[in-house]
Coordinates of C-alpha atoms and ligand atoms in Angstrom, one line a residue:
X24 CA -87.2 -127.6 209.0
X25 CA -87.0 -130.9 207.5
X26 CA -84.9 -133.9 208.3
X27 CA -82.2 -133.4 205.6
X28 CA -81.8 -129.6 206.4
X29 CA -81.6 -131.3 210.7
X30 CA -79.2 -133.8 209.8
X31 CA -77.4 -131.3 207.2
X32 CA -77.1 -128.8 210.1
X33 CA -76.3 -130.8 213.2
X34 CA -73.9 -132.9 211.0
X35 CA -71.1 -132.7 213.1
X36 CA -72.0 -132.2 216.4
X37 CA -73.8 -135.6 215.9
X38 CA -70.8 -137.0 214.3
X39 CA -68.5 -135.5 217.3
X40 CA -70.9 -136.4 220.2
X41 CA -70.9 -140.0 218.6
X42 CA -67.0 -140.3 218.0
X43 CA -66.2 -138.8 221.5
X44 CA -69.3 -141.0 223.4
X45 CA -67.9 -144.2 221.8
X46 CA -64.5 -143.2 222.2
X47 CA -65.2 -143.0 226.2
X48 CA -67.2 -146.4 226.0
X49 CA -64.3 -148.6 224.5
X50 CA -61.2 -146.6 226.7
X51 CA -63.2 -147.6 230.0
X52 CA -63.6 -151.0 228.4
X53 CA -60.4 -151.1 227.6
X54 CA -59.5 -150.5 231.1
X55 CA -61.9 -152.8 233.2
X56 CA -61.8 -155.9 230.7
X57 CA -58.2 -155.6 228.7
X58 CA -57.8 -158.3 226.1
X59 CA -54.1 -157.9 225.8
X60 CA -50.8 -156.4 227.5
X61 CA -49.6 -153.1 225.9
X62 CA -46.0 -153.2 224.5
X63 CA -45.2 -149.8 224.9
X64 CA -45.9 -146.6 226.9
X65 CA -49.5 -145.5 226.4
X66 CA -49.8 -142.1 227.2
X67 CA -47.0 -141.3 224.9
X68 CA -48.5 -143.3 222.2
X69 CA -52.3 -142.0 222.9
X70 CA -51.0 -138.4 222.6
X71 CA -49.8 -139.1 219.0
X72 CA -52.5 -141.2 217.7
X73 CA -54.5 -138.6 219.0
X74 CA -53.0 -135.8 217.8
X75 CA -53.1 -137.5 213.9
X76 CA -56.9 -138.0 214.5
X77 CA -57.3 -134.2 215.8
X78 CA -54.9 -132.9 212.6
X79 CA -57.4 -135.2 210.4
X80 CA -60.6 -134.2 211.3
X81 CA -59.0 -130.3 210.9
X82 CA -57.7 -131.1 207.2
X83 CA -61.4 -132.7 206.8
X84 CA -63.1 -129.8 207.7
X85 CA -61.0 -127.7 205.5
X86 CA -61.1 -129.3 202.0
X87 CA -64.8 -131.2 202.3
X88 CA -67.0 -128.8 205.0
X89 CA -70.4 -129.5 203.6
X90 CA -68.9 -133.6 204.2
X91 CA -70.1 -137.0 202.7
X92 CA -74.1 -135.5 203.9
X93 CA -73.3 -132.7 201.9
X94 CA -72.3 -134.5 198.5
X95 CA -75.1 -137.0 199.0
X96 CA -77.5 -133.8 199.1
X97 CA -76.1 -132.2 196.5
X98 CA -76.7 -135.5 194.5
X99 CA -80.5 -135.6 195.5
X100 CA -80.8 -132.2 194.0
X101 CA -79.4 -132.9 190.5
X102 CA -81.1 -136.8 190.6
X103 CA -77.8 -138.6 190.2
X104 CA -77.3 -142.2 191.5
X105 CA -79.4 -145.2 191.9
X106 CA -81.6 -144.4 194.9
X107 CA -82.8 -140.9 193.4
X108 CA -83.8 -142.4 190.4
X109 CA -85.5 -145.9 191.8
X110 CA -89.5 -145.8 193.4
X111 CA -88.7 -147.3 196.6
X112 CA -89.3 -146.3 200.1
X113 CA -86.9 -144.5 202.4
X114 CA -86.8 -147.0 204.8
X115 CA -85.7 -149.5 202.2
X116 CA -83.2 -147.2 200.5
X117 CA -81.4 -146.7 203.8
X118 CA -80.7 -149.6 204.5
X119 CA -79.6 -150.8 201.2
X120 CA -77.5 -147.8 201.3
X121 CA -76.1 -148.9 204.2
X122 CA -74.9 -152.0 203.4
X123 CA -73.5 -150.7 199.9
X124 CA -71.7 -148.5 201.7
X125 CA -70.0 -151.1 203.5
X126 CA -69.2 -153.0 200.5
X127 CA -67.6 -149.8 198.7
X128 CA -65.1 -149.6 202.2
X129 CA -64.5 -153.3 202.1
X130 CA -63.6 -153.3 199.2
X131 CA -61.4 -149.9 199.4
X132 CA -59.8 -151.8 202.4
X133 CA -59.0 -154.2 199.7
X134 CA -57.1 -152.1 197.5
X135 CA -55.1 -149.9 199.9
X136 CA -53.7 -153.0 200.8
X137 CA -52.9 -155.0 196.9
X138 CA -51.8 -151.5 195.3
X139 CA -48.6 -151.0 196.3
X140 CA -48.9 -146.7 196.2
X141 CA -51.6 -146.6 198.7
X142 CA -50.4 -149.4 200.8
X143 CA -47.7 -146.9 201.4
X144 CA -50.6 -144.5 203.1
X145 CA -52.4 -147.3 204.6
X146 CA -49.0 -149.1 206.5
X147 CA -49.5 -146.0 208.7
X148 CA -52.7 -147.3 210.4
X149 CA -50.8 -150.7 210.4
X150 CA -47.5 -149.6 212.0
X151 CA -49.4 -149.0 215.5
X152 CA -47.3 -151.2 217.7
X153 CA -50.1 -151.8 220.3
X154 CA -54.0 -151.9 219.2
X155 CA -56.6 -150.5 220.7
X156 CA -59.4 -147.7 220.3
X157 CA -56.7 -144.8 219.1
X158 CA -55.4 -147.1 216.6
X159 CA -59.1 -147.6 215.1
X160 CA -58.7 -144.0 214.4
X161 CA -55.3 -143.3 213.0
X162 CA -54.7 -143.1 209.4
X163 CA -52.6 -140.8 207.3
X164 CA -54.0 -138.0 205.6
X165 CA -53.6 -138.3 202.5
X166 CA -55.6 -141.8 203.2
X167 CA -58.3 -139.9 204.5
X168 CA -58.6 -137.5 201.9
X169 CA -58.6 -140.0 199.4
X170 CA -61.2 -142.5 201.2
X171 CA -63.5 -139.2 201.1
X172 CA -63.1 -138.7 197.4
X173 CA -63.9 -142.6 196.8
X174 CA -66.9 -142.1 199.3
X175 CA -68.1 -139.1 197.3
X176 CA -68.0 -141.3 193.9
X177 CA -69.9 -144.0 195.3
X178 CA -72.3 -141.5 196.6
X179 CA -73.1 -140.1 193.3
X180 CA -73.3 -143.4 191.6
X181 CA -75.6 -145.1 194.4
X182 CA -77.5 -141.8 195.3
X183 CA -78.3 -142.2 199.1
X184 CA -80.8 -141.2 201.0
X185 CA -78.6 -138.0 203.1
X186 CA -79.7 -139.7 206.4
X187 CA -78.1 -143.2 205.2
X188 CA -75.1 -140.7 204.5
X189 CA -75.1 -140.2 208.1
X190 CA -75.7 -143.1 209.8
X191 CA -73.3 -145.0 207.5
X192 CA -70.5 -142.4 209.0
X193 CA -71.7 -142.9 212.4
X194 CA -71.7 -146.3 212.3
X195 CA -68.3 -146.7 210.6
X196 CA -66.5 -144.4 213.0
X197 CA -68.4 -146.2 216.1
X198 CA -67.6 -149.8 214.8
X199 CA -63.6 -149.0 213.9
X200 CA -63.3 -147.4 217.4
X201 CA -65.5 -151.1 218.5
X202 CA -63.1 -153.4 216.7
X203 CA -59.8 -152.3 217.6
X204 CA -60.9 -152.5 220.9
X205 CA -58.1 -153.8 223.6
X206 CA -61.1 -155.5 225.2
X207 CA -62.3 -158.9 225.9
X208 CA -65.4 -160.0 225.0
X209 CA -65.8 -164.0 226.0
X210 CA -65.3 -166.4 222.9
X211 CA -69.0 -167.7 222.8
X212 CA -70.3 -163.8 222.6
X213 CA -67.6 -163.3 219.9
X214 CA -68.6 -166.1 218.1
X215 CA -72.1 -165.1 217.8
X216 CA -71.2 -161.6 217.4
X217 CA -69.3 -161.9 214.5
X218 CA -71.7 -163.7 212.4
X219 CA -73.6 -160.1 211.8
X220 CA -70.9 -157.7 212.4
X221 CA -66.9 -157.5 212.8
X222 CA -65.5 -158.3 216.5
X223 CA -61.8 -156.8 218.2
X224 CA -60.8 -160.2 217.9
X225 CA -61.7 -160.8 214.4
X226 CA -60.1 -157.5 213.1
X227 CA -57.0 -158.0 215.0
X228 CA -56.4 -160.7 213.2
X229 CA -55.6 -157.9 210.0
X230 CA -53.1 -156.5 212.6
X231 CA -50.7 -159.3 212.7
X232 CA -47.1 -158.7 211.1
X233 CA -47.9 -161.9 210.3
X234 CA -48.3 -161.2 206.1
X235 CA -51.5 -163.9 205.1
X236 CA -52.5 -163.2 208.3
X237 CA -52.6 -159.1 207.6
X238 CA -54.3 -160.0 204.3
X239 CA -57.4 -161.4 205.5
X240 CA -60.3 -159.4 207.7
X241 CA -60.5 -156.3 205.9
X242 CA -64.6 -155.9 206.8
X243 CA -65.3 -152.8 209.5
X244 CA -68.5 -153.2 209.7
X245 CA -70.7 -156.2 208.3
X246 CA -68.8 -159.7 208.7
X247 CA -70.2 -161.0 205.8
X248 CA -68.4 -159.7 203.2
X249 CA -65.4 -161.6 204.2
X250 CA -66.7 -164.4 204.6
X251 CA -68.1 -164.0 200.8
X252 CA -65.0 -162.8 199.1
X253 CA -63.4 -165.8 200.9
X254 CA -61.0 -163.2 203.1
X255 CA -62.1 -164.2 206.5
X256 CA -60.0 -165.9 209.2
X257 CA -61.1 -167.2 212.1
X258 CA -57.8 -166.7 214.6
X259 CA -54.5 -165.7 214.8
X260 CA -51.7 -168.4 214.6
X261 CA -50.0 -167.3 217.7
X262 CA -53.2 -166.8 219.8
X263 CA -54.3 -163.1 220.5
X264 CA -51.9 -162.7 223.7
X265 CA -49.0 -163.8 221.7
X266 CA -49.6 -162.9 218.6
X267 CA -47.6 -159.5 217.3
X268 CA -48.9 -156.8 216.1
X269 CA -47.6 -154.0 213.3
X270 CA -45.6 -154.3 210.8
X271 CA -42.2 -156.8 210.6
X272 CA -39.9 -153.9 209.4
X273 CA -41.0 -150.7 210.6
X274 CA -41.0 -151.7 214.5
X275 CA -39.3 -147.9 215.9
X276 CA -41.5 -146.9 218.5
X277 CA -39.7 -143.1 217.3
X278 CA -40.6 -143.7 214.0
X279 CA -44.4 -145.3 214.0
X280 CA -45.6 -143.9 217.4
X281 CA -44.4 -140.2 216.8
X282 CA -46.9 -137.9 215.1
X283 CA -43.7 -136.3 212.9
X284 CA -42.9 -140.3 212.0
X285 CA -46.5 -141.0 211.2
X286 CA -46.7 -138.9 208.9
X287 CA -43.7 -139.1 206.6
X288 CA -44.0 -142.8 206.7
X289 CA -45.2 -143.3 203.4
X290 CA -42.2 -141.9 201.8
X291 CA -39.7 -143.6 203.6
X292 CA -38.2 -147.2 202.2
X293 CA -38.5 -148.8 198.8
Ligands
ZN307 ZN1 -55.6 -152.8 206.6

């Protein structure tokens, strides 16, 4: 068997293995070095963050089974996209893959928050009163649906190697569960660290209710795009302790913590 037809096969056992691995990493974490003081119950709210993530994957699996791997196959087979159609080695196409990838979901992460239709759908992974891992996780939908299709389209216009496919999911699941981490990692690190990739502390800036401080630190991944598109933020205001987290007018714990409340939140308010 060759790699594609592996990776093609094993694509979501290596994509649960990962999530749930990572998952286990950062709660521990989470535990033993805690960053900041949860506002409300967490069992309660880990139980419906988790529950979206469970009913997501499930409504995943359904409409797109062959997954991102699948459409990036099925565009090596008809030579669509960039990568199928330039002479250069794998190596080199995965990684540039990789980090175009990353641009495509910065840039979605972009436009689900200026277009006010799908900041309706993305407000719901905003809402989360407290962050940490779940919160990395929880999105509506309908958000996940349509990040899928816009992953397919780039897909068939960059034409990635499958395996770039995959490791781009990996990583991006890995690194969303990474930076909404509760956890503290000591400012020196961080400050290193976020030169190459995004940090919990950098990320949870994009969390604040505070509104210039929500629009800024939209990477998941690479750091660099924001500080390219001139996005980036250094700290919260208010310090990370203090500083609040969700949204200023949607601060129910019934309503944005409840799976039911979570889910009709887009179609609630003006
Ligand atoms: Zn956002």
């Amino acid at each position: 068997m060759n790699m594609t037809a592996f990776l093609m096969e094993h694509e979501a056992v290596l994509r649960l293995a990962s999530f749930f691995g990572v998952f286990a990493l950062v709660a521990a974490w989470e535990i033993w070095a805690p960053r900041r003081a949860l506002t409300v119950p967490k069992s309660a709210r880990w139980a419906n963050n988790v529950g979206l993530v469970v009913l997501n994957t499930i409504v995943l699996r359904l409409l797109f089974p062959a997954a991102a791997v699948g459409m990036a196959a099925y565009a090596a087979e008809h030579g669509w996209g960039l990568f199928n159609n330039l002479p250069i080695p794998l190596w080199l196409a995965v990684a540039l893959s990789v980090v175009a990838l990353d641009l495509v979901i910065y840039l979605q992460h972009v436009l689900f928050h200026a277009v006010p239709m799908l900041w309706r759908l993305h407000r719901v992974h905003h809402a989360d009163l407290d962050y940490d891992v779940t919160t990395g996780a929880r999105f509506h939908p309908i958000e996940i649906v349509l990040s899928m299709l816009i992953k397919f389209a780039a897909i068939a216009i960059l034409g990635p190697p499958v395996v770039a496919v995959l490791i781009f999911e990996v990583l991006l699941n890995a690194m969303a569960m990474f930076n909404h981490g509760n956890i503290r990692i000591p400012r020196p690190v961080d400050r290193l660290v976020r030169w190459v990739i995004v940090t919990p502390d950098m990320h949870r800036v994009h969390h604040s209710v505070a509104d210039d401080e929500s629009n800024s630190n939209f990477g998941f991944n690479l750091a660099c795009w924001d500080r390219l598109f001139g996005t980036y933020r250094q700290q919260p205001r208010a310090g990370h302790r203090e500083m609040a987290i969700g949204l200023s007018n949607y601060r129910d714990p019934q309503r944005v913590n409840r799976l039911s409340g979570m889910l009709a939140l887009p179609f609630v308010g003006r």
